[in-house]
mmCIF file of C-alpha atoms in Angstrom:
data_model
loop_
_atom_site.group_PDB
_atom_site.id
_atom_site.type_symbol
_atom_site.label_atom_id
_atom_site.label_comp_id
_atom_site.label_asym_id
_atom_site.label_seq_id
_atom_site.Cartn_x
_atom_site.Cartn_y
_atom_site.Cartn_z
ATOM 1 C CA MET A 1 31.615 -30.250 35.045
ATOM 2 C CA GLU A 2 28.628 -28.950 36.192
ATOM 3 C CA PHE A 3 27.592 -29.995 40.159
ATOM 4 C CA ASN A 4 24.810 -32.900 41.048
ATOM 5 C CA ARG A 5 22.895 -31.989 43.936
ATOM 6 C CA LYS A 6 21.123 -35.244 43.829
ATOM 7 C CA ASN A 7 24.493 -37.412 42.977
ATOM 8 C CA ALA A 8 26.146 -35.221 46.026
ATOM 9 C CA ILE A 9 23.565 -35.769 48.917
ATOM 10 C CA ILE A 10 23.067 -39.760 47.835
ATOM 11 C CA SER A 11 27.192 -40.218 48.079
ATOM 12 C CA PHE A 12 26.572 -38.536 51.729
ATOM 13 C CA LEU A 13 24.053 -41.259 52.883
ATOM 14 C CA GLU A 14 25.741 -44.055 51.400
ATOM 15 C CA GLU A 15 29.474 -42.904 53.375
ATOM 16 C CA ARG A 16 27.196 -42.339 56.345
ATOM 17 C CA ALA A 17 24.532 -45.605 56.311
ATOM 18 C CA GLU A 18 22.134 -46.986 58.692
ATOM 19 C CA GLN A 19 22.340 -42.816 59.881
ATOM 20 C CA LYS A 20 19.535 -40.793 60.132
ATOM 21 C CA PHE A 21 19.780 -37.070 59.465
ATOM 22 C CA THR A 22 17.188 -34.019 58.882
ATOM 23 C CA PRO A 23 16.906 -32.317 55.130
ATOM 24 C CA TYR A 24 18.133 -29.119 57.127
ATOM 25 C CA ASP A 25 21.439 -31.726 58.422
ATOM 26 C CA ILE A 26 21.721 -33.006 54.779
ATOM 27 C CA ALA A 27 21.568 -28.693 53.675
ATOM 28 C CA LYS A 28 23.965 -27.853 56.137
ATOM 29 C CA TRP A 29 26.546 -30.658 54.924
ATOM 30 C CA LEU A 30 25.715 -29.406 51.835
ATOM 31 C CA VAL A 31 26.663 -26.238 53.053
ATOM 32 C CA ALA A 32 30.236 -27.108 54.440
ATOM 33 C CA ASN A 33 31.213 -29.367 51.401
ATOM 34 C CA TYR A 34 30.621 -27.098 48.732
ATOM 35 C CA PRO A 35 30.807 -23.165 49.901
ATOM 36 C CA GLU A 36 31.385 -22.316 45.711
ATOM 37 C CA GLU A 37 27.736 -23.277 44.736
ATOM 38 C CA ALA A 38 25.793 -21.915 47.613
ATOM 39 C CA GLU A 39 27.533 -18.877 46.892
ATOM 40 C CA ARG A 40 26.809 -19.426 43.071
ATOM 41 C CA LYS A 41 22.702 -20.088 44.175
ATOM 42 C CA ALA A 42 22.751 -17.255 46.782
ATOM 43 C CA THR A 43 24.218 -14.988 43.934
ATOM 44 C CA THR A 44 21.545 -16.042 41.005
ATOM 45 C CA SER A 45 18.783 -17.150 43.118
ATOM 46 C CA LYS A 46 15.196 -16.132 42.954
ATOM 47 C CA ASN A 47 14.187 -16.099 46.474
ATOM 48 C CA LYS A 48 12.474 -13.475 47.969
ATOM 49 C CA GLN A 49 14.765 -14.742 51.442
ATOM 50 C CA ILE A 50 18.459 -15.153 49.595
ATOM 51 C CA ILE A 51 17.610 -11.713 48.034
ATOM 52 C CA LYS A 52 16.022 -9.962 51.265
ATOM 53 C CA ALA A 53 19.370 -11.325 52.816
ATOM 54 C CA ARG A 54 21.621 -8.111 53.301
ATOM 55 C CA THR A 55 25.527 -9.664 54.484
ATOM 56 C CA LEU A 56 26.501 -12.913 52.465
ATOM 57 C CA GLU A 57 27.087 -14.871 55.761
ATOM 58 C CA GLU A 58 22.991 -14.166 55.602
ATOM 59 C CA LYS A 59 22.370 -15.390 52.954
ATOM 60 C CA ILE A 60 24.411 -18.839 53.584
ATOM 61 C CA LYS A 61 22.017 -19.386 56.007
ATOM 62 C CA GLU A 62 18.499 -18.356 53.601
ATOM 63 C CA VAL A 63 20.722 -20.746 51.106
ATOM 64 C CA THR A 64 20.681 -23.785 53.659
ATOM 65 C CA LYS A 65 16.701 -23.731 54.493
ATOM 66 C CA ALA A 66 16.387 -23.421 50.767
ATOM 67 C CA TYR A 67 18.023 -26.670 50.595
ATOM 68 C CA ALA A 68 16.223 -27.965 53.397
ATOM 69 C CA ALA A 69 13.184 -26.503 51.441
ATOM 70 C CA GLU A 70 13.905 -28.237 48.918
ATOM 71 C CA ILE A 71 14.864 -32.123 50.874
ATOM 72 C CA SER A 72 12.015 -31.848 52.527
ATOM 73 C CA ARG A 73 9.255 -30.806 50.063
ATOM 74 C CA GLY A 74 10.531 -34.566 48.117
ATOM 75 C CA ARG A 75 12.067 -32.072 45.305
ATOM 76 C CA PHE A 76 14.328 -35.477 44.433
ATOM 77 C CA ASP A 77 11.673 -38.490 43.326
ATOM 78 C CA GLU A 78 14.019 -40.042 41.913
ATOM 79 C CA TRP A 79 15.124 -40.915 45.268
ATOM 80 C CA ARG A 80 12.298 -43.027 46.082
ATOM 81 C CA SER A 81 13.264 -44.867 43.315
ATOM 82 C CA LYS A 82 16.787 -45.933 44.878
ATOM 83 C CA PRO A 83 15.762 -49.035 47.144
ATOM 84 C CA ASN A 84 18.390 -48.289 50.026
ATOM 85 C CA ILE A 85 17.288 -43.963 50.397
ATOM 86 C CA LYS A 86 14.567 -44.535 53.481
ATOM 87 C CA ILE A 87 12.587 -41.969 53.995
ATOM 88 C CA ASP A 88 11.718 -41.791 57.703
ATOM 89 C CA SER A 89 8.339 -39.216 57.959
ATOM 90 C CA GLU A 90 8.152 -39.633 61.777
ATOM 91 C CA PRO A 91 7.967 -37.841 64.195
ATOM 92 C CA ARG A 92 10.026 -35.330 61.352
ATOM 93 C CA VAL A 93 11.057 -36.323 58.148
ATOM 94 C CA SER A 94 14.985 -38.009 57.789
ATOM 95 C CA LEU A 95 16.608 -39.697 55.291
ATOM 96 C CA TYR A 96 19.137 -42.261 55.835
ATOM 97 C CA TYR A 97 20.701 -44.878 53.463
ATOM 98 C CA THR A 98 20.670 -48.732 54.064
ATOM 99 C CA LYS A 99 22.559 -51.109 53.119
ATOM 100 C CA ASN A 100 20.035 -54.374 53.077
ATOM 101 C CA PRO A 101 16.225 -52.960 51.804
ATOM 102 C CA SER A 102 13.663 -54.796 54.148
ATOM 103 C CA HIS A 103 10.665 -53.589 51.110
ATOM 104 C CA LEU A 104 12.351 -55.825 48.127
ATOM 105 C CA ILE A 105 11.320 -59.094 47.858
ATOM 106 C CA ASN A 106 12.766 -61.669 46.384
ATOM 107 C CA ASP A 107 11.410 -63.943 43.051
ATOM 108 C CA GLU A 108 12.145 -66.954 45.175
ATOM 109 C CA GLU A 109 10.219 -65.977 48.007
ATOM 110 C CA VAL A 110 7.159 -64.911 46.003
ATOM 111 C CA THR A 111 7.662 -68.640 43.383
ATOM 112 C CA ASN A 112 7.771 -70.219 47.036
ATOM 113 C CA LEU A 113 4.554 -68.814 48.289
ATOM 114 C CA LYS A 114 2.888 -69.479 45.327
ATOM 115 C CA ASN A 115 3.693 -72.963 44.680
ATOM 116 C CA LYS A 116 2.279 -73.530 48.811
ATOM 117 C CA VAL A 117 -0.965 -71.721 48.590
ATOM 118 C CA ASN A 118 -3.425 -74.161 46.115
ATOM 119 C CA LYS A 119 -7.786 -74.313 46.153
ATOM 120 C CA ASP A 120 -7.143 -76.691 48.907
ATOM 121 C CA ASN A 121 -5.965 -74.068 51.525
ATOM 122 C CA SER A 122 -9.155 -71.632 50.506
ATOM 123 C CA ILE A 123 -11.974 -71.179 52.861
ATOM 124 C CA THR A 124 -14.733 -69.753 52.383
ATOM 125 C CA GLU A 125 -16.602 -66.999 53.559
ATOM 126 C CA GLU A 126 -19.477 -69.176 55.432
ATOM 127 C CA LYS A 127 -16.630 -70.714 57.178
ATOM 128 C CA ALA A 128 -14.941 -67.046 57.841
ATOM 129 C CA TYR A 129 -17.886 -66.149 58.934
ATOM 130 C CA GLU A 130 -17.834 -68.632 61.705
ATOM 131 C CA ILE A 131 -14.365 -67.899 62.154
ATOM 132 C CA LEU A 132 -15.245 -64.017 62.963
ATOM 133 C CA LYS A 133 -18.400 -65.154 65.187
ATOM 134 C CA SER A 134 -16.586 -67.126 67.658
ATOM 135 C CA TYR A 135 -13.155 -64.793 67.619
ATOM 136 C CA LEU A 136 -15.826 -62.138 68.582
ATOM 137 C CA ASP A 137 -17.149 -64.684 71.131
ATOM 138 C CA VAL A 138 -14.216 -64.424 72.604
ATOM 139 C CA LEU A 139 -13.791 -61.041 72.672
ATOM 140 C CA GLY A 140 -16.657 -60.063 74.735
ATOM 141 C CA ILE A 141 -18.664 -58.854 71.790
ATOM 142 C CA HIS A 142 -21.847 -59.430 70.408
ATOM 143 C CA ASN A 143 -22.973 -59.709 67.013
ATOM 144 C CA MET A 144 -26.054 -59.540 64.682
ATOM 145 C CA ARG A 145 -26.908 -59.883 61.043
ATOM 146 C CA ILE A 146 -27.791 -57.558 59.315
ATOM 147 C CA ASN A 147 -31.075 -57.903 57.501
ATOM 148 C CA HIS A 148 -30.197 -56.662 53.606
ATOM 149 C CA THR A 149 -33.853 -56.378 53.191
ATOM 150 C CA PHE A 150 -34.783 -53.463 55.347
ATOM 151 C CA PRO A 151 -34.455 -50.010 53.280
ATOM 152 C CA SER A 152 -33.577 -48.307 56.591
ATOM 153 C CA ASN A 153 -29.787 -50.405 55.744
ATOM 154 C CA LYS A 154 -28.149 -46.931 54.809
ATOM 155 C CA HIS A 155 -24.317 -48.601 54.490
ATOM 156 C CA GLY A 156 -24.875 -50.968 51.466
ATOM 157 C CA VAL A 157 -25.012 -54.638 51.194
ATOM 158 C CA GLY A 158 -21.532 -55.164 51.518
ATOM 159 C CA GLU A 159 -21.992 -54.813 55.664
ATOM 160 C CA ILE A 160 -22.655 -58.259 56.680
ATOM 161 C CA TYR A 161 -22.365 -58.313 60.405
ATOM 162 C CA GLY A 162 -23.468 -55.663 63.057
ATOM 163 C CA TYR A 163 -21.364 -55.424 65.848
ATOM 164 C CA ILE A 164 -22.797 -54.165 69.535
ATOM 165 C CA LEU A 165 -20.081 -54.132 72.730
ATOM 166 C CA THR A 166 -21.362 -56.253 75.685
ATOM 167 C CA GLY A 167 -20.033 -56.212 79.173
#
């Protein structure tokens, strides 16, 4: 059976749920646990850095860097379709496996929300502007109506109020 790096990484993340790993950490784990695969990549790779490396140790270091680059570059876009695998990009790229994916929405919750919102609860544009005006007054921001009949309005019709800070 052929080695599948993506499945190996997913199983690694599943075993260590809720722990965050950088792509380099995952690459080091791959090289440590699958040395024959790392050696095969070192001998058959067309990567210039791997080819330039003289000893097998240097080649393995370069393979680790190549694995980390592939992971951080997002070679495995299928991860994004897996709901339990999260990718954080702040402050550094890190991947982790979560047992409770928070971004999944229950269908019952959506239908309950749709039932709660009806046309009687909707707010008109005029009411929204009045609420916005009172909120801005509390913050000390003076708002002025923009006259759209003048051609000097460079921002188009979409801009209704201009805001001026006072205080």
